[in-house]
mmCIF file with all atom_site columns, C-alpha atoms in Angstrom:
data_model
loop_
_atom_site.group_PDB
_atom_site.id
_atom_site.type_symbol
_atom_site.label_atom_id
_atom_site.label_alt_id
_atom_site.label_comp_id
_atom_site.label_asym_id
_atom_site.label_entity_id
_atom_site.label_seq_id
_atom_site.pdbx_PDB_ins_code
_atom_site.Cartn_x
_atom_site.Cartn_y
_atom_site.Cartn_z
_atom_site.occupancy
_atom_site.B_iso_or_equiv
_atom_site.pdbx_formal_charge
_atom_site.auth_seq_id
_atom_site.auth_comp_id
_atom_site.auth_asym_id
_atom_site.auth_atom_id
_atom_site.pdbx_PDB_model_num
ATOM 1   C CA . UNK A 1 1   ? -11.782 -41.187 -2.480  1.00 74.00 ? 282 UNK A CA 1
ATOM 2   C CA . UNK A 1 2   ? -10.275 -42.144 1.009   1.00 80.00 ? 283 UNK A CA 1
ATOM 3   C CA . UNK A 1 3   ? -11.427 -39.870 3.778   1.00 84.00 ? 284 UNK A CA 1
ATOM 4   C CA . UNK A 1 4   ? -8.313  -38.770 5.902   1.00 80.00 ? 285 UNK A CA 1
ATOM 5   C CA . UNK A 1 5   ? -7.841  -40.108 8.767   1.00 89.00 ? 286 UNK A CA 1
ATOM 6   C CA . UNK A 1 6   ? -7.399  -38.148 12.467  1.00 87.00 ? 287 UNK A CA 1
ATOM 7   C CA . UNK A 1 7   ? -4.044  -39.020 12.676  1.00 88.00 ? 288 UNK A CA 1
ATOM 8   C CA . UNK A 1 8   ? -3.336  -37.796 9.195   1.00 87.00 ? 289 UNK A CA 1
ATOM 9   C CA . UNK A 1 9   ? -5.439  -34.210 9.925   1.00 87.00 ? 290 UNK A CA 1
ATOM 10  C CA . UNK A 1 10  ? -3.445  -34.103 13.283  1.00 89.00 ? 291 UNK A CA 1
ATOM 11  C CA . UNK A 1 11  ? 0.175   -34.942 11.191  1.00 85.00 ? 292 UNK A CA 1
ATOM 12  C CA . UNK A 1 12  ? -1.069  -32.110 8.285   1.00 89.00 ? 293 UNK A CA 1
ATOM 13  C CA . UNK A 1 13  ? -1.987  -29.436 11.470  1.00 89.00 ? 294 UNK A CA 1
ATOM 14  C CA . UNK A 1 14  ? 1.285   -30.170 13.335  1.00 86.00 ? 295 UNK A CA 1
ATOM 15  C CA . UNK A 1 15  ? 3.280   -29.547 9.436   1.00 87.00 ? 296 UNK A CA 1
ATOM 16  C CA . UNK A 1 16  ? 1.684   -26.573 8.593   1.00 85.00 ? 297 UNK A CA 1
ATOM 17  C CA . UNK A 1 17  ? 2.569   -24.974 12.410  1.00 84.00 ? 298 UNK A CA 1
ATOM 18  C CA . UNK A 1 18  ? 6.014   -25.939 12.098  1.00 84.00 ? 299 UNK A CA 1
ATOM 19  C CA . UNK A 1 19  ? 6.400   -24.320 8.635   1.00 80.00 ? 300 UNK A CA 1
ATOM 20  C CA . UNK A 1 20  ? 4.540   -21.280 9.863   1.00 80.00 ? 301 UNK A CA 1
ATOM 21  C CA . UNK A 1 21  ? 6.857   -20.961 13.041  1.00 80.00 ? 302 UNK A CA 1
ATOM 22  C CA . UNK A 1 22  ? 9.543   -21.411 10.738  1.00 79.00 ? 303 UNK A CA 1
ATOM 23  C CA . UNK A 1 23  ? 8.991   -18.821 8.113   1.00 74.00 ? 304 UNK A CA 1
ATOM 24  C CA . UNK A 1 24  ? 9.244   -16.188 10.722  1.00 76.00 ? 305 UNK A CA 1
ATOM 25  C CA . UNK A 1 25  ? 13.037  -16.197 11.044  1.00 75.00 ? 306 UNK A CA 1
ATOM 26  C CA . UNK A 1 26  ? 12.617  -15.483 7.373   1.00 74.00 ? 307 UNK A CA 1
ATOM 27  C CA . UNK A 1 27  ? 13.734  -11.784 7.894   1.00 65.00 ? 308 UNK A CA 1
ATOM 28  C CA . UNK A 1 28  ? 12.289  -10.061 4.618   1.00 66.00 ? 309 UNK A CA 1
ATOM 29  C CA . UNK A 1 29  ? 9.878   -7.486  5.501   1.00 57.00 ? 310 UNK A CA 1
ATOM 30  C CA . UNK A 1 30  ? 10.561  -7.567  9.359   1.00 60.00 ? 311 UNK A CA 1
ATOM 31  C CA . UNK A 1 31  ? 12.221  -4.500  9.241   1.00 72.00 ? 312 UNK A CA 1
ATOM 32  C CA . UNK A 1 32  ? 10.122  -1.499  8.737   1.00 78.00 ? 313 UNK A CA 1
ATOM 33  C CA . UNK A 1 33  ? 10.637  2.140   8.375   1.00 84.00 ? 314 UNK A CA 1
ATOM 34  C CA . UNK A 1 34  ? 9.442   5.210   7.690   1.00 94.00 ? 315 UNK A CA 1
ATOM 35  C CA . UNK A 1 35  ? 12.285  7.431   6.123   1.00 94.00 ? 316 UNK A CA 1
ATOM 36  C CA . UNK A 1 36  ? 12.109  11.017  6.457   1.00 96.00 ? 317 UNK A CA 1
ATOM 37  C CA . UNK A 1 37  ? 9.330   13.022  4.656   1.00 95.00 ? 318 UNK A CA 1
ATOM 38  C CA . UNK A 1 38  ? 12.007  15.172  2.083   1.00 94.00 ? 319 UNK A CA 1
ATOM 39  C CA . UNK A 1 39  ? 9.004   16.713  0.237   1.00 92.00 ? 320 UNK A CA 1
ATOM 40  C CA . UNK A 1 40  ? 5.024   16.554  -0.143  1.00 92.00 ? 321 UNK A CA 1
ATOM 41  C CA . UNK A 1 41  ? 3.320   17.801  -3.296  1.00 91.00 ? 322 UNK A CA 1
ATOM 42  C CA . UNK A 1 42  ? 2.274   21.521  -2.838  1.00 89.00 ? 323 UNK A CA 1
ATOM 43  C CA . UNK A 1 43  ? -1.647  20.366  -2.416  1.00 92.00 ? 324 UNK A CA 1
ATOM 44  C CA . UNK A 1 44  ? -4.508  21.642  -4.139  1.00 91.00 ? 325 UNK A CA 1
ATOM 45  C CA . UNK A 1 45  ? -6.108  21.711  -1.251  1.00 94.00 ? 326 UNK A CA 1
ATOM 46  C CA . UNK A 1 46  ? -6.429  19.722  1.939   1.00 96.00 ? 327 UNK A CA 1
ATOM 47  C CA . UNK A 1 47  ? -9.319  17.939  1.019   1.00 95.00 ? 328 UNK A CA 1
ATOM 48  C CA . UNK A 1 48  ? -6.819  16.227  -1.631  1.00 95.00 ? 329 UNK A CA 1
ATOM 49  C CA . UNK A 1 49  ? -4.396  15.613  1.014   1.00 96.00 ? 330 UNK A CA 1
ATOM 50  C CA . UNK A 1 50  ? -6.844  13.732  3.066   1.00 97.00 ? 331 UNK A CA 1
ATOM 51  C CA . UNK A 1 51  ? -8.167  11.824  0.473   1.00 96.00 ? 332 UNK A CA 1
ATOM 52  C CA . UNK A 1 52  ? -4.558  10.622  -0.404  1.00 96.00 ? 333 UNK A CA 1
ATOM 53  C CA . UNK A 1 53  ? -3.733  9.841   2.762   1.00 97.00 ? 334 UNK A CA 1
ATOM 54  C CA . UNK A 1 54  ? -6.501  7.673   3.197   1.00 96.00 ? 335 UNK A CA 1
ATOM 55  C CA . UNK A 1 55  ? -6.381  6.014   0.365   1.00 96.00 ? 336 UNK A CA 1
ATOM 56  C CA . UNK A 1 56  ? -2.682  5.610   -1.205  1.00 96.00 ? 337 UNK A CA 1
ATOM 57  C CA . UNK A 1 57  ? -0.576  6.903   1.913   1.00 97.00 ? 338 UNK A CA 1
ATOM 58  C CA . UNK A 1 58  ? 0.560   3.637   2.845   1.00 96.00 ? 339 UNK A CA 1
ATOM 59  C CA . UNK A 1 59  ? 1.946   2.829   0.460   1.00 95.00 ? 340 UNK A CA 1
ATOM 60  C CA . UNK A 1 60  ? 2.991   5.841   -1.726  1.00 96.00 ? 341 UNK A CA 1
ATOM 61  C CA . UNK A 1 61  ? 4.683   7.889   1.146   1.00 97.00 ? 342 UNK A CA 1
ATOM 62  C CA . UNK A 1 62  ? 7.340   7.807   4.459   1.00 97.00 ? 343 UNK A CA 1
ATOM 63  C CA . UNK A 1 63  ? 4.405   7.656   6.762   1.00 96.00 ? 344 UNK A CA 1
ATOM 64  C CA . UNK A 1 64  ? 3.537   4.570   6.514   1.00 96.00 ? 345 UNK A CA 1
ATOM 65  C CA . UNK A 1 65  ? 0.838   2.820   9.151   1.00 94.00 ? 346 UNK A CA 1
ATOM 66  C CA . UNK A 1 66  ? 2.586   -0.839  9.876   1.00 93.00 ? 347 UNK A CA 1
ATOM 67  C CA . UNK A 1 67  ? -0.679  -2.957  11.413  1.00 91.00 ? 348 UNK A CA 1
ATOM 68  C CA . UNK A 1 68  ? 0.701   -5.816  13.968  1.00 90.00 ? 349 UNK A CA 1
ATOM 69  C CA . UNK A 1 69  ? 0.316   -8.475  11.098  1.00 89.00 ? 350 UNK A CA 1
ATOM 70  C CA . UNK A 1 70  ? 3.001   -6.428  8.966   1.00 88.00 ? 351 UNK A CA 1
ATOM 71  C CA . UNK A 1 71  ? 5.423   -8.177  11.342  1.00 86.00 ? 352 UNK A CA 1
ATOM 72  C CA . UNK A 1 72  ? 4.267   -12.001 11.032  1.00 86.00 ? 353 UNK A CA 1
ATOM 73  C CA . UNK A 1 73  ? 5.109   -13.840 7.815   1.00 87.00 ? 354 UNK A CA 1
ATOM 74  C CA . UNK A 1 74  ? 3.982   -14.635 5.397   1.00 88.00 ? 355 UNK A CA 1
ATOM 75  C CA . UNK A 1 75  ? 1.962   -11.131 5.297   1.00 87.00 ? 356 UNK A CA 1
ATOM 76  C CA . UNK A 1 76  ? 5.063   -9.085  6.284   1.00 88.00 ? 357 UNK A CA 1
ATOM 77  C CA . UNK A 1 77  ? 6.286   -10.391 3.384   1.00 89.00 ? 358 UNK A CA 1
ATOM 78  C CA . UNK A 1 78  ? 3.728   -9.680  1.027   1.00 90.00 ? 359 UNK A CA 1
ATOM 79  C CA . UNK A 1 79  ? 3.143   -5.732  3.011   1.00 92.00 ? 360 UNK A CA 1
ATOM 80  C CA . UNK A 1 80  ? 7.187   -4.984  3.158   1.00 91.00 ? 361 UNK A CA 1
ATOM 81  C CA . UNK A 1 81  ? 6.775   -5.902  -0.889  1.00 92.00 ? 362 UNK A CA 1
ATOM 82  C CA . UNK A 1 82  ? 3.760   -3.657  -1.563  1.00 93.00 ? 363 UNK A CA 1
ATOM 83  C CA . UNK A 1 83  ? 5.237   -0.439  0.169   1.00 95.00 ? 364 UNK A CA 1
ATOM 84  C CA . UNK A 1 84  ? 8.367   -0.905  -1.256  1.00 92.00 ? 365 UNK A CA 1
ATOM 85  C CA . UNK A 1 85  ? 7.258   -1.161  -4.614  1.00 93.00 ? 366 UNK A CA 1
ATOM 86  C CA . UNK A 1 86  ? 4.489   1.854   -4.063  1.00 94.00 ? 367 UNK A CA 1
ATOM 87  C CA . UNK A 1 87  ? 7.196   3.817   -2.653  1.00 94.00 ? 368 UNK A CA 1
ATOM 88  C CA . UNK A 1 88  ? 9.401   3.225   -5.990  1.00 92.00 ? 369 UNK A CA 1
ATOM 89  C CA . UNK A 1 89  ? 6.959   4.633   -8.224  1.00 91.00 ? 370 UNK A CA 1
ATOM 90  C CA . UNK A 1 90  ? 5.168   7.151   -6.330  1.00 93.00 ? 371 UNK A CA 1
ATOM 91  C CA . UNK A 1 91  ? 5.866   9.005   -3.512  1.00 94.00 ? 372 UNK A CA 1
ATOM 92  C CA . UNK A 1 92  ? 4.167   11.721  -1.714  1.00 94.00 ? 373 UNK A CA 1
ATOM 93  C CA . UNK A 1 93  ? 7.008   12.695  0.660   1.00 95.00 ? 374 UNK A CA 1
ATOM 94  C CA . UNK A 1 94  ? 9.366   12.259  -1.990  1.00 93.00 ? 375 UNK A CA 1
ATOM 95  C CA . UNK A 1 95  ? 7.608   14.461  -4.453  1.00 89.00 ? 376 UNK A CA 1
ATOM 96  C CA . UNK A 1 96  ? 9.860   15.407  -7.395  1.00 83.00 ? 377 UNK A CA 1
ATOM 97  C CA . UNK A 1 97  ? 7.127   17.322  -9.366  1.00 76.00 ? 378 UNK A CA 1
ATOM 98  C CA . UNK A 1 98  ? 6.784   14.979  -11.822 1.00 71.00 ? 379 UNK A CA 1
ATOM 99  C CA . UNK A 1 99  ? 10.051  13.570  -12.129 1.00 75.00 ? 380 UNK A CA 1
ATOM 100 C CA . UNK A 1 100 ? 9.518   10.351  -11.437 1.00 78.00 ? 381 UNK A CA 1
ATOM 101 C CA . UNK A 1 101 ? 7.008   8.290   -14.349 1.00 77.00 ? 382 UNK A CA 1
ATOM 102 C CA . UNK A 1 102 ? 4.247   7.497   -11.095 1.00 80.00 ? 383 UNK A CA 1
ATOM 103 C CA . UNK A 1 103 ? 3.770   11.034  -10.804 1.00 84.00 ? 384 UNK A CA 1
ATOM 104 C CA . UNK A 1 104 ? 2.358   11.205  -14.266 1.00 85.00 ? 385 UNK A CA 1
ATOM 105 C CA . UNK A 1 105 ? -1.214  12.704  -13.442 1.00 83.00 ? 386 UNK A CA 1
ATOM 106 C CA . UNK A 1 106 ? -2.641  11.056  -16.556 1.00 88.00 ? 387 UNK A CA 1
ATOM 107 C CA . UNK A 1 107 ? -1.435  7.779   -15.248 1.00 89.00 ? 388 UNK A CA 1
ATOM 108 C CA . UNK A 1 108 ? -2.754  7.919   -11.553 1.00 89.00 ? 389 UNK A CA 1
ATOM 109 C CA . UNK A 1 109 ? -5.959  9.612   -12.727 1.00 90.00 ? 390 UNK A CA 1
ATOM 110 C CA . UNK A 1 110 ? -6.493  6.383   -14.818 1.00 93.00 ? 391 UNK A CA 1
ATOM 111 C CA . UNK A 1 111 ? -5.579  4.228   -12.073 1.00 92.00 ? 392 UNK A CA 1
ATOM 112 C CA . UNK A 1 112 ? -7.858  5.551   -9.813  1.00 92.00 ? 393 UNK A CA 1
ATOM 113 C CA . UNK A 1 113 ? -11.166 6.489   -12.293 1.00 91.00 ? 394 UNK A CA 1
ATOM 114 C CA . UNK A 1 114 ? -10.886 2.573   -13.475 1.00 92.00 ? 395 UNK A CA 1
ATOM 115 C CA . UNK A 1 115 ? -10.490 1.270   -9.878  1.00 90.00 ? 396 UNK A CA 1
ATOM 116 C CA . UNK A 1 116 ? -6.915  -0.217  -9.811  1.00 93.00 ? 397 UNK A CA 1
ATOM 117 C CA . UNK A 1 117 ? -5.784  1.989   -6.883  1.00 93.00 ? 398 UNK A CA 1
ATOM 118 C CA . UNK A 1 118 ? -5.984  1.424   -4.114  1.00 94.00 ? 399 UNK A CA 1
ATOM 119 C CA . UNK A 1 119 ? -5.677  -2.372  -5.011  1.00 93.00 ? 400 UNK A CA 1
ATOM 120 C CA . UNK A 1 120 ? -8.458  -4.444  -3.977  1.00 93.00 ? 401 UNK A CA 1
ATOM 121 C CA . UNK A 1 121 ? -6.382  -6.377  -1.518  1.00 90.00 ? 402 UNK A CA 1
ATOM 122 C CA . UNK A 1 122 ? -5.703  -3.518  0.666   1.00 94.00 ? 403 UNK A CA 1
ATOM 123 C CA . UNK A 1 123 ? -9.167  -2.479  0.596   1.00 95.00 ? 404 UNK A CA 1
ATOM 124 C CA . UNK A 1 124 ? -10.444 -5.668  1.733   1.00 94.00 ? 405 UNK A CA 1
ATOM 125 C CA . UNK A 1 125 ? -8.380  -4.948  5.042   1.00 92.00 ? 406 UNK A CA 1
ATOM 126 C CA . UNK A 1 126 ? -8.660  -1.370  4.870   1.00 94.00 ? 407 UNK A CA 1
ATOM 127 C CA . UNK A 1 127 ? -12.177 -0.050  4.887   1.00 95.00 ? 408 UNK A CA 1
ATOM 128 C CA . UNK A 1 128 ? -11.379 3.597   5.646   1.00 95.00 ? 409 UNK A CA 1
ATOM 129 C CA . UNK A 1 129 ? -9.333  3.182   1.914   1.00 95.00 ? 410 UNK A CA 1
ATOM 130 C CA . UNK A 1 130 ? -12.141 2.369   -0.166  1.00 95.00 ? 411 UNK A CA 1
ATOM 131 C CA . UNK A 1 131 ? -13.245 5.503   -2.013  1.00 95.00 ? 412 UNK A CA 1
ATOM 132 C CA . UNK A 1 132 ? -16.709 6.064   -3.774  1.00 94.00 ? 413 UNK A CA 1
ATOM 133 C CA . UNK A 1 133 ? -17.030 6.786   -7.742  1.00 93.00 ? 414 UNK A CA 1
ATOM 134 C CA . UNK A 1 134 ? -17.343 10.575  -6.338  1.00 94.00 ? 415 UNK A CA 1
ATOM 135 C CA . UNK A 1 135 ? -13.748 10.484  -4.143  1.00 95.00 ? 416 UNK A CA 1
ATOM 136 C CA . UNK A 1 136 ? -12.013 9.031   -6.726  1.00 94.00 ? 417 UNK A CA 1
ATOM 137 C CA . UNK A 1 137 ? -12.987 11.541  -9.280  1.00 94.00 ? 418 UNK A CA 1
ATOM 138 C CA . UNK A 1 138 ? -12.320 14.437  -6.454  1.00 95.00 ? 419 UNK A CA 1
ATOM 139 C CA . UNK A 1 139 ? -8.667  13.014  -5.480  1.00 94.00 ? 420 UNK A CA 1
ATOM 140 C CA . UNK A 1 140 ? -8.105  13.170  -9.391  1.00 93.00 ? 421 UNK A CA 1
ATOM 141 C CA . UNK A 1 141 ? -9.025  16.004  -10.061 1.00 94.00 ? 422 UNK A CA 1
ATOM 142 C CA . UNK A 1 142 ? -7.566  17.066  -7.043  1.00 93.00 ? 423 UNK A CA 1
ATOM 143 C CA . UNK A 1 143 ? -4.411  15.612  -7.894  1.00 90.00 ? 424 UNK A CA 1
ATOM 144 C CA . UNK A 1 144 ? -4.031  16.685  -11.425 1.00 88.00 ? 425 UNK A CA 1
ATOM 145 C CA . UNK A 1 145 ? -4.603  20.100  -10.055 1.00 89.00 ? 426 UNK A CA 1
ATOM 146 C CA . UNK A 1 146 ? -1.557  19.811  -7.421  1.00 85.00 ? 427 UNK A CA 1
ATOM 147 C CA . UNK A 1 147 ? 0.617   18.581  -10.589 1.00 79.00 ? 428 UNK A CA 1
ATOM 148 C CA . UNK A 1 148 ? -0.340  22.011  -12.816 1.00 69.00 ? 429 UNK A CA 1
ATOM 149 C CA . UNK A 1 149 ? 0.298   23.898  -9.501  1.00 63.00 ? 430 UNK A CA 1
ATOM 150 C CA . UNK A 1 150 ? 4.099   22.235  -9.165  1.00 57.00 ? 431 UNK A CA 1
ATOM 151 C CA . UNK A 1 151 ? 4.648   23.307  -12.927 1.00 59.00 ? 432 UNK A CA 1
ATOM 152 C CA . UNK A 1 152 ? 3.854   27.071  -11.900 1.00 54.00 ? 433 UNK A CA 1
#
């Protein structure tokens, strides 16, 4: 195999910056909001609350922390995506007491006792999010407990 050449690394460096200047006129996920919070869960307690907001917050509610990289493609992209989707299926200031299929306490209690939320990408860049066997059992229980209290 034929090792590159300078000139070729330079050519490959110089590509890659022009496709990365580029991609940020690429306006999906530059524009970021936090709508209004309509409704929160009536909590089981504030420990839950705090546990949620550390850990799914940012993405399953209107309050929303948007780092600086949120606004530089490609990871606006991939962050605008996330939220929006979280949002969409469960949302703590849009709380419709189990309305919506994401507020299903069986479902996030599985979700976050087998380790899928929060998703390992976001931990990697969010240490404060990464919750111990203990937490997650405590925001579930926590959580189913705020569901039974909506139902009263």
């Amino acid at each position: 195999m034929k090792k590159p050449t300078a000139k070729t690394v330079m050519y490959a460096a110089f590509a890659i910056f022009v496709i990365l200047a580029a991609i940020q006129f690429v306006p999906y996920g530059q524009k970021q909001s936090n709508p209004p919070i309509i409704r929160e869960p009536a909590w089981s307690s504030p420990a839950t609350r705090a546990l949620a907001k550390r850990a799914c917050f940012d993405c399953h509610s209107n309050e929303t922390a948007w780092p600086w990289y949120s606004r530089i493609a490609p990871a606006s992209w991939l962050i605008h995506r996330d939220v929006n989707g979280g949002r969409r299926v469960l949302n703590f200031s849009e709380w419709l007491d189990g309305m919506r299929e994401g507020e299903n306490p069986k479902k996030i209690r599985e979700e976050l006792v087998e380790g899928e939320m929060p998703p390992i990408q976001y931990t990697l860049v969010h240490a404060d999010s990464r919750l111990t066997k203990e937490e997650r059992q405590q925001l579930a229980d926590g959580l189913d407990a705020t569901a039974v209290q909506a139902k009263r």
